[in-house]
mmCIF file of C-alpha atoms in Angstrom:
data_model
loop_
_atom_site.group_PDB
_atom_site.id
_atom_site.type_symbol
_atom_site.label_atom_id
_atom_site.label_comp_id
_atom_site.label_asym_id
_atom_site.label_seq_id
_atom_site.Cartn_x
_atom_site.Cartn_y
_atom_site.Cartn_z
ATOM 1 C CA THR A 1 -4.433 3.007 -13.410
ATOM 2 C CA GLN A 2 -5.412 4.903 -10.266
ATOM 3 C CA LEU A 3 -8.265 3.093 -8.547
ATOM 4 C CA LEU A 4 -9.265 6.175 -6.561
ATOM 5 C CA GLU A 5 -9.437 9.546 -8.300
ATOM 6 C CA GLN A 6 -9.481 12.625 -6.116
ATOM 7 C CA SER A 7 -10.551 16.067 -7.218
ATOM 8 C CA PRO A 8 -9.606 18.786 -7.197
ATOM 9 C CA GLN A 9 -5.884 18.118 -7.001
ATOM 10 C CA PHE A 10 -5.205 21.602 -5.613
ATOM 11 C CA LEU A 11 -7.542 24.049 -3.897
ATOM 12 C CA SER A 12 -6.768 27.435 -2.393
ATOM 13 C CA ILE A 13 -9.594 29.379 -0.788
ATOM 14 C CA GLN A 14 -10.163 32.139 1.743
ATOM 15 C CA GLU A 15 -10.922 31.549 5.391
ATOM 16 C CA GLY A 16 -14.632 31.214 6.012
ATOM 17 C CA GLU A 17 -15.502 29.692 2.643
ATOM 18 C CA ASN A 18 -16.995 26.228 2.150
ATOM 19 C CA LEU A 19 -15.470 23.503 0.009
ATOM 20 C CA THR A 20 -16.021 19.949 -1.147
ATOM 21 C CA VAL A 21 -13.410 17.366 -2.083
ATOM 22 C CA TYR A 22 -14.339 14.301 -4.105
ATOM 23 C CA CYS A 23 -13.040 10.747 -4.217
ATOM 24 C CA ASN A 24 -14.307 8.574 -7.074
ATOM 25 C CA SER A 25 -13.748 5.046 -8.308
ATOM 26 C CA SER A 26 -15.228 2.491 -10.679
ATOM 27 C CA SER A 27 -14.569 -0.163 -8.032
ATOM 28 C CA VAL A 28 -16.627 -1.022 -4.998
ATOM 29 C CA PHE A 29 -14.905 -0.674 -1.648
ATOM 30 C CA SER A 30 -15.894 -2.358 1.588
ATOM 31 C CA SER A 31 -14.924 0.779 3.486
ATOM 32 C CA LEU A 32 -13.367 4.126 2.857
ATOM 33 C CA GLN A 33 -11.165 6.248 5.068
ATOM 34 C CA TRP A 34 -10.132 9.877 4.938
ATOM 35 C CA TYR A 35 -6.735 11.018 6.198
ATOM 36 C CA ARG A 36 -5.075 14.402 6.522
ATOM 37 C CA GLN A 37 -1.345 14.801 6.122
ATOM 38 C CA GLU A 38 0.685 17.847 7.098
ATOM 39 C CA PRO A 39 4.209 18.585 5.825
ATOM 40 C CA GLY A 40 6.856 16.418 7.432
ATOM 41 C CA GLU A 41 4.323 14.127 9.063
ATOM 42 C CA GLY A 42 2.485 10.930 8.283
ATOM 43 C CA PRO A 43 -1.229 10.846 7.430
ATOM 44 C CA VAL A 44 -3.672 10.975 10.335
ATOM 45 C CA LEU A 45 -7.058 9.271 10.158
ATOM 46 C CA LEU A 46 -10.093 11.558 10.146
ATOM 47 C CA VAL A 47 -12.943 9.110 9.599
ATOM 48 C CA THR A 48 -13.948 5.655 8.366
ATOM 49 C CA VAL A 49 -17.203 5.083 6.476
ATOM 50 C CA VAL A 50 -18.447 1.570 5.836
ATOM 51 C CA THR A 51 -22.122 1.689 4.814
ATOM 52 C CA GLY A 52 -23.404 2.931 1.457
ATOM 53 C CA GLY A 53 -25.083 6.303 1.934
ATOM 54 C CA GLU A 54 -23.444 6.835 5.315
ATOM 55 C CA VAL A 55 -22.846 10.403 6.455
ATOM 56 C CA LYS A 56 -20.482 11.247 9.294
ATOM 57 C CA LYS A 57 -19.795 14.627 10.804
ATOM 58 C CA LEU A 58 -16.641 15.710 12.593
ATOM 59 C CA LYS A 59 -17.156 19.300 13.768
ATOM 60 C CA ARG A 60 -17.069 21.353 10.530
ATOM 61 C CA LEU A 61 -16.204 18.336 8.361
ATOM 62 C CA THR A 62 -18.918 16.190 6.766
ATOM 63 C CA PHE A 63 -18.040 12.894 5.095
ATOM 64 C CA GLN A 64 -20.346 10.949 2.808
ATOM 65 C CA PHE A 65 -20.006 7.459 1.343
ATOM 66 C CA GLY A 66 -21.848 6.911 -1.930
ATOM 67 C CA ASP A 67 -24.815 4.563 -2.049
ATOM 68 C CA ALA A 68 -22.903 2.152 -4.306
ATOM 69 C CA ARG A 69 -19.749 2.429 -2.162
ATOM 70 C CA LYS A 70 -17.732 3.639 -5.144
ATOM 71 C CA ASP A 71 -17.308 7.271 -4.178
ATOM 72 C CA SER A 72 -17.048 9.611 -1.235
ATOM 73 C CA SER A 73 -16.954 13.302 -0.510
ATOM 74 C CA LEU A 74 -15.566 15.544 2.188
ATOM 75 C CA HIS A 75 -17.270 18.870 2.806
ATOM 76 C CA ILE A 76 -15.702 21.531 5.015
ATOM 77 C CA THR A 77 -17.830 24.377 6.282
ATOM 78 C CA ALA A 78 -16.312 27.761 7.165
ATOM 79 C CA ALA A 79 -12.757 26.633 6.419
ATOM 80 C CA GLN A 80 -9.998 27.787 8.736
ATOM 81 C CA PRO A 81 -6.212 28.080 8.194
ATOM 82 C CA GLY A 82 -5.771 25.066 10.454
ATOM 83 C CA ASP A 83 -7.591 22.954 7.847
ATOM 84 C CA THR A 84 -4.651 23.384 5.475
ATOM 85 C CA GLY A 85 -3.098 20.079 4.472
ATOM 86 C CA LEU A 86 -3.147 17.135 2.076
ATOM 87 C CA TYR A 87 -6.442 15.264 2.243
ATOM 88 C CA LEU A 88 -6.273 11.618 1.208
ATOM 89 C CA CYS A 89 -9.034 9.127 0.662
ATOM 90 C CA ALA A 90 -8.239 5.442 0.991
ATOM 91 C CA GLY A 91 -10.366 2.439 0.155
ATOM 92 C CA ARG A 92 -10.211 -1.107 1.400
ATOM 93 C CA GLY A 93 -11.154 -3.825 -1.094
ATOM 94 C CA GLY A 94 -11.713 -2.832 -4.711
ATOM 95 C CA GLY A 95 -9.768 -5.843 -5.904
ATOM 96 C CA ALA A 96 -6.447 -4.687 -4.474
ATOM 97 C CA ASP A 97 -4.431 -5.751 -1.470
ATOM 98 C CA GLY A 98 -3.790 -3.287 1.275
ATOM 99 C CA LEU A 99 -5.312 0.139 1.469
ATOM 100 C CA THR A 100 -5.614 1.947 -1.895
ATOM 101 C CA PHE A 101 -4.987 5.675 -1.651
ATOM 102 C CA GLY A 102 -6.016 8.481 -3.934
ATOM 103 C CA LYS A 103 -3.311 10.977 -4.869
ATOM 104 C CA GLY A 104 -4.817 13.535 -2.540
ATOM 105 C CA THR A 105 -6.138 17.080 -2.548
ATOM 106 C CA HIS A 106 -3.731 19.809 -1.507
ATOM 107 C CA LEU A 107 -5.856 22.309 0.415
ATOM 108 C CA ILE A 108 -4.668 25.784 1.393
ATOM 109 C CA ILE A 109 -6.854 28.059 3.491
ATOM 110 C CA GLN A 110 -5.666 31.628 3.369
ATOM 111 C CA PRO A 111 -6.382 33.921 6.346
ATOM 112 C CA LYS B 1 1.070 5.632 24.245
ATOM 113 C CA ALA B 2 4.061 6.173 21.972
ATOM 114 C CA GLY B 3 3.310 6.501 18.283
ATOM 115 C CA VAL B 4 4.876 4.747 15.324
ATOM 116 C CA THR B 5 8.592 5.445 15.144
ATOM 117 C CA GLN B 6 10.545 5.325 11.919
ATOM 118 C CA THR B 7 14.303 5.585 11.624
ATOM 119 C CA PRO B 8 16.170 7.214 10.130
ATOM 120 C CA ARG B 9 14.178 10.321 9.164
ATOM 121 C CA TYR B 10 16.438 11.159 6.243
ATOM 122 C CA LEU B 11 18.737 9.053 4.118
ATOM 123 C CA ILE B 12 20.887 9.779 1.082
ATOM 124 C CA LYS B 13 22.178 6.853 -0.940
ATOM 125 C CA THR B 14 23.855 6.301 -4.289
ATOM 126 C CA ARG B 15 22.443 4.289 -7.177
ATOM 127 C CA GLY B 16 23.236 0.607 -6.821
ATOM 128 C CA GLN B 17 23.493 0.667 -3.042
ATOM 129 C CA GLN B 18 21.025 -0.968 -0.707
ATOM 130 C CA VAL B 19 19.163 0.509 2.238
ATOM 131 C CA THR B 20 17.331 -0.726 5.322
ATOM 132 C CA LEU B 21 14.569 1.264 6.981
ATOM 133 C CA SER B 22 13.188 0.539 10.422
ATOM 134 C CA CYS B 23 9.745 0.859 11.965
ATOM 135 C CA SER B 24 8.610 0.380 15.558
ATOM 136 C CA PRO B 25 4.812 0.075 15.762
ATOM 137 C CA ILE B 26 2.511 1.195 18.530
ATOM 138 C CA SER B 27 2.713 -1.205 21.453
ATOM 139 C CA GLY B 28 0.197 -4.022 21.008
ATOM 140 C CA HIS B 29 -0.202 -3.537 17.264
ATOM 141 C CA ARG B 30 0.649 -6.689 15.369
ATOM 142 C CA SER B 31 0.229 -5.412 11.827
ATOM 143 C CA VAL B 32 2.807 -3.252 10.074
ATOM 144 C CA SER B 33 2.306 -1.935 6.554
ATOM 145 C CA TRP B 34 4.729 -0.051 4.356
ATOM 146 C CA TYR B 35 3.857 2.596 1.766
ATOM 147 C CA GLN B 36 5.876 4.582 -0.736
ATOM 148 C CA GLN B 37 4.802 8.200 -1.253
ATOM 149 C CA THR B 38 5.903 10.217 -4.275
ATOM 150 C CA PRO B 39 4.468 13.429 -5.759
ATOM 151 C CA GLY B 40 3.588 11.672 -8.999
ATOM 152 C CA GLN B 41 2.047 8.443 -7.722
ATOM 153 C CA GLY B 42 0.873 9.355 -4.233
ATOM 154 C CA LEU B 43 0.868 6.616 -1.600
ATOM 155 C CA GLN B 44 1.403 3.132 -2.953
ATOM 156 C CA PHE B 45 1.140 -0.036 -0.905
ATOM 157 C CA LEU B 46 4.338 -2.051 -0.600
ATOM 158 C CA PHE B 47 3.503 -4.882 1.805
ATOM 159 C CA GLU B 48 1.911 -5.786 5.088
ATOM 160 C CA TYR B 49 3.237 -8.008 7.850
ATOM 161 C CA PHE B 50 1.177 -9.558 10.593
ATOM 162 C CA SER B 51 2.691 -11.708 13.327
ATOM 163 C CA GLU B 52 5.982 -12.037 11.409
ATOM 164 C CA THR B 53 4.276 -13.208 8.185
ATOM 165 C CA GLN B 54 3.861 -11.227 5.005
ATOM 166 C CA ARG B 55 0.121 -11.117 4.508
ATOM 167 C CA ASN B 56 -0.213 -8.855 1.472
ATOM 168 C CA LYS B 57 2.105 -7.462 -1.168
ATOM 169 C CA GLY B 58 1.742 -4.590 -3.614
ATOM 170 C CA ASN B 59 3.048 -4.333 -7.156
ATOM 171 C CA PHE B 60 6.675 -3.540 -6.513
ATOM 172 C CA PRO B 61 9.749 -5.374 -7.846
ATOM 173 C CA GLY B 62 11.550 -7.971 -5.790
ATOM 174 C CA ARG B 63 14.217 -5.400 -4.893
ATOM 175 C CA PHE B 64 11.769 -4.285 -2.221
ATOM 176 C CA SER B 65 11.541 -6.679 0.693
ATOM 177 C CA GLY B 66 10.679 -6.607 4.330
ATOM 178 C CA ARG B 67 10.423 -8.586 7.487
ATOM 179 C CA GLN B 68 8.827 -8.418 10.882
ATOM 180 C CA PHE B 69 10.310 -9.523 14.155
ATOM 181 C CA SER B 70 8.661 -11.232 17.104
ATOM 182 C CA ASN B 71 8.292 -7.874 18.892
ATOM 183 C CA SER B 72 6.347 -6.576 15.818
ATOM 184 C CA ARG B 73 9.141 -4.217 14.805
ATOM 185 C CA SER B 74 9.621 -4.235 11.052
ATOM 186 C CA GLU B 75 12.360 -3.491 8.579
ATOM 187 C CA MET B 76 12.148 -2.729 4.903
ATOM 188 C CA ASN B 77 15.048 -3.301 2.535
ATOM 189 C CA VAL B 78 15.605 -1.928 -0.945
ATOM 190 C CA SER B 79 18.475 -3.396 -2.931
ATOM 191 C CA THR B 80 20.196 -2.059 -6.048
ATOM 192 C CA LEU B 81 18.746 1.413 -5.559
ATOM 193 C CA GLU B 82 17.486 3.360 -8.553
ATOM 194 C CA LEU B 83 16.873 7.107 -8.885
ATOM 195 C CA GLY B 84 13.144 6.400 -9.017
ATOM 196 C CA ASP B 85 13.244 4.917 -5.536
ATOM 197 C CA SER B 86 13.612 8.416 -4.112
ATOM 198 C CA ALA B 87 10.491 8.859 -2.016
ATOM 199 C CA LEU B 88 8.996 9.164 1.433
ATOM 200 C CA TYR B 89 8.606 5.694 2.887
ATOM 201 C CA LEU B 90 5.808 5.472 5.418
ATOM 202 C CA CYS B 91 5.201 2.745 7.931
ATOM 203 C CA ALA B 92 1.802 2.235 9.522
ATOM 204 C CA SER B 93 0.680 -0.021 12.323
ATOM 205 C CA SER B 94 -2.742 -1.269 13.336
ATOM 206 C CA PRO B 95 -4.167 -3.896 15.642
ATOM 207 C CA ALA B 96 -5.641 -6.043 12.880
ATOM 208 C CA GLY B 97 -4.251 -4.625 9.654
ATOM 209 C CA ASP B 98 -6.038 -5.660 6.505
ATOM 210 C CA ARG B 99 -8.741 -7.457 8.398
ATOM 211 C CA GLY B 100 -11.704 -5.284 9.291
ATOM 212 C CA ASN B 101 -11.610 -1.519 9.219
ATOM 213 C CA SER B 102 -8.800 -0.842 11.644
ATOM 214 C CA PRO B 103 -7.345 2.623 11.131
ATOM 215 C CA LEU B 104 -3.719 2.873 10.172
ATOM 216 C CA HIS B 105 -1.426 4.800 12.483
ATOM 217 C CA PHE B 106 1.389 6.240 10.428
ATOM 218 C CA GLY B 107 4.885 7.200 11.401
ATOM 219 C CA ASN B 108 6.432 10.395 10.056
ATOM 220 C CA GLY B 109 8.332 8.493 7.392
ATOM 221 C CA THR B 110 11.855 8.112 6.122
ATOM 222 C CA ARG B 111 12.805 10.475 3.316
ATOM 223 C CA LEU B 112 15.097 8.519 0.953
ATOM 224 C CA THR B 113 17.052 10.359 -1.703
ATOM 225 C CA VAL B 114 18.965 8.346 -4.297
ATOM 226 C CA THR B 115 21.678 10.200 -6.220
#
């Protein structure tokens, strides 16, 4: 059973479009992190959200933590080819040891 | 500041053999975690070491083991390799690990192929 479900699994859009990636769970997490991974490299942290309802912005990326701390979303405005990568959400807590990762969203931004 | 270094980058082994992977964390980081990444299962937590002690362990068989040295460097060992062990093995370091919300700093992984 996957504690964190990410959707969509794959997304290919044109440069300039907006998109939202979702991370859902039936478990409550004390915090949630978003990472981006590029081919041949390890994941790199984008943001950590810890408070229910929290919204954080990182340039064109907006991250939201659900009020009940069971879900999160990542919204990208005016996507660029450099945004291409595997986006992973990861929750701490939820009844599991270590950081629990979703399977990720493979995002491709076509020029 | 140097990042997390994993060696080797690529490894090919035969079923039944054993393998040891190495990870050097960022200087000053005392926590080292190991993850297995496969296309089907994504990233799965193997174990975490903090100050030479295993602090947490994921749901992997006993063939997977690890240790941490006094300089925080860590090794992971897989014995009696199976085809299903083929994966990218990622090491991550952090100052506090599973305590608090410290971000994980990942290495670029070791790609293990079992034939």
